[in-house]
Backbone as CSV, one residue per row, in Angstrom:
resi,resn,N_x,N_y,N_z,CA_x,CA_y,CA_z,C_x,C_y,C_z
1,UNK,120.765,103.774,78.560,119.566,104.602,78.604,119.998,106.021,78.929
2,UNK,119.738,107.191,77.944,120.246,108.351,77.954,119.060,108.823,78.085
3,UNK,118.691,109.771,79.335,117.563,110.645,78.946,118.285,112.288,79.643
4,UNK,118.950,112.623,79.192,119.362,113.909,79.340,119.415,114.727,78.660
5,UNK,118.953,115.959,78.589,118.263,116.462,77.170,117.102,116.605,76.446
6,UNK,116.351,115.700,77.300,114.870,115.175,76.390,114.005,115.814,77.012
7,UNK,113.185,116.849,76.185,112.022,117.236,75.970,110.616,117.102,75.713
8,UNK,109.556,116.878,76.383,108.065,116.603,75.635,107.978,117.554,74.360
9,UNK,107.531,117.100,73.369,107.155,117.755,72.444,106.678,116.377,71.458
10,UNK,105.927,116.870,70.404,105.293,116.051,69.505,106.401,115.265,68.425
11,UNK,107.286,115.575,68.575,108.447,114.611,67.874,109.137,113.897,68.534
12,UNK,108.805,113.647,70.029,109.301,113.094,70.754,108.678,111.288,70.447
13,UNK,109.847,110.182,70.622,109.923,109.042,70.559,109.447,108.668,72.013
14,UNK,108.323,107.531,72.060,107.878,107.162,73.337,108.316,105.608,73.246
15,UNK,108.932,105.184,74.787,109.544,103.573,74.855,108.790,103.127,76.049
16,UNK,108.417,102.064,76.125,107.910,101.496,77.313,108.960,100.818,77.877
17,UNK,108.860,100.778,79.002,110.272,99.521,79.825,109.793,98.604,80.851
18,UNK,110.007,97.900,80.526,109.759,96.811,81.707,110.720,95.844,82.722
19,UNK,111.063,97.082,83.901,111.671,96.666,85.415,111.506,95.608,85.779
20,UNK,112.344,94.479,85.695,111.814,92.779,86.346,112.936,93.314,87.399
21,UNK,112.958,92.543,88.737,114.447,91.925,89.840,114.192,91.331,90.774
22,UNK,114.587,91.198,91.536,114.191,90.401,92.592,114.146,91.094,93.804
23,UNK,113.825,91.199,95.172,113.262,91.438,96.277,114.949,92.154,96.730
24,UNK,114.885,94.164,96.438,116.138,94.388,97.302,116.882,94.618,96.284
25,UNK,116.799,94.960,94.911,117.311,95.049,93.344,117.427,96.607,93.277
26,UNK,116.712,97.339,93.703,116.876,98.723,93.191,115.740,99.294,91.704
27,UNK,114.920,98.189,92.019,113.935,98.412,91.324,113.009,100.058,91.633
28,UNK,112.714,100.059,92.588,111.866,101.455,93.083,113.471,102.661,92.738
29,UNK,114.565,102.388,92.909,115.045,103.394,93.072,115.467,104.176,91.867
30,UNK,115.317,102.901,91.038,115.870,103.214,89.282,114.341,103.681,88.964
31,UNK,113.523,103.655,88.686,112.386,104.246,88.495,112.536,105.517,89.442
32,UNK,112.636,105.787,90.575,112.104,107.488,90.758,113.307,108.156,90.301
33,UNK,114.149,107.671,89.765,115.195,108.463,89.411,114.928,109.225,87.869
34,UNK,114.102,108.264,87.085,114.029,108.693,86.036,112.133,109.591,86.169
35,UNK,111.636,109.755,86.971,110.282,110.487,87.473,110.503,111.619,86.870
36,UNK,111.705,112.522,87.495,111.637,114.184,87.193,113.377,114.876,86.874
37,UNK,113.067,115.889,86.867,114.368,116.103,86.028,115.669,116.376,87.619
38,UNK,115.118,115.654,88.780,116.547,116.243,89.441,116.647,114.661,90.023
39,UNK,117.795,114.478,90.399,117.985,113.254,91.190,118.011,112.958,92.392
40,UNK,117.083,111.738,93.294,116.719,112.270,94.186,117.956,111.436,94.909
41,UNK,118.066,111.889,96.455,118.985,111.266,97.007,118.237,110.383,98.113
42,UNK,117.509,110.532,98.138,116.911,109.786,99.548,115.601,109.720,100.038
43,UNK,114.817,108.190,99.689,113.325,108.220,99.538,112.824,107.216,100.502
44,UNK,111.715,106.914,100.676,110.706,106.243,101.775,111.215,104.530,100.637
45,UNK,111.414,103.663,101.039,111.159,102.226,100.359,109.752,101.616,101.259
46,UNK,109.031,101.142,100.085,107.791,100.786,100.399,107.792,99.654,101.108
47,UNK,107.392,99.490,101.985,107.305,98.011,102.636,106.328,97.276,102.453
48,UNK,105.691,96.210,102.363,104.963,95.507,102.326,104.645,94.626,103.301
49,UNK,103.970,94.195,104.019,103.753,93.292,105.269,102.823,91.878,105.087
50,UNK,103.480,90.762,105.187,102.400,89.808,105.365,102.462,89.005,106.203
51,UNK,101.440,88.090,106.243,101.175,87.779,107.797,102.019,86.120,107.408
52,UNK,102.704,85.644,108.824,103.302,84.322,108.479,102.494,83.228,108.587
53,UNK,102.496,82.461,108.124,102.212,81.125,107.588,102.345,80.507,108.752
């Protein structure tokens, strides 16, 4: 996956992707990486909380 270089404009090719992994994969981190054009180094990971059983 190359997106370096790429521009919005009306000749631009649009792909959908679909992130599967498992719990701790790097799922959130590979997504904000591709958000904006700088790379980030260091972000909040979302937690989620549920109550035990």
């Amino acid at each position: 996956l190359n997106v370096v270089g790429c521009r919005d404009g009306p000749r631009q090719e649009k792909y959908h992707l679909i992130l599967v992994g498992g719990d701790r994969m790097g799922k959130s981190a590979f997504t904000i990486q591709f958000r904006g054009p700088e790379w980030v180094i260091s972000f909040l990971i979302p937690v989620v909380c549920s109550p035990l059983s």
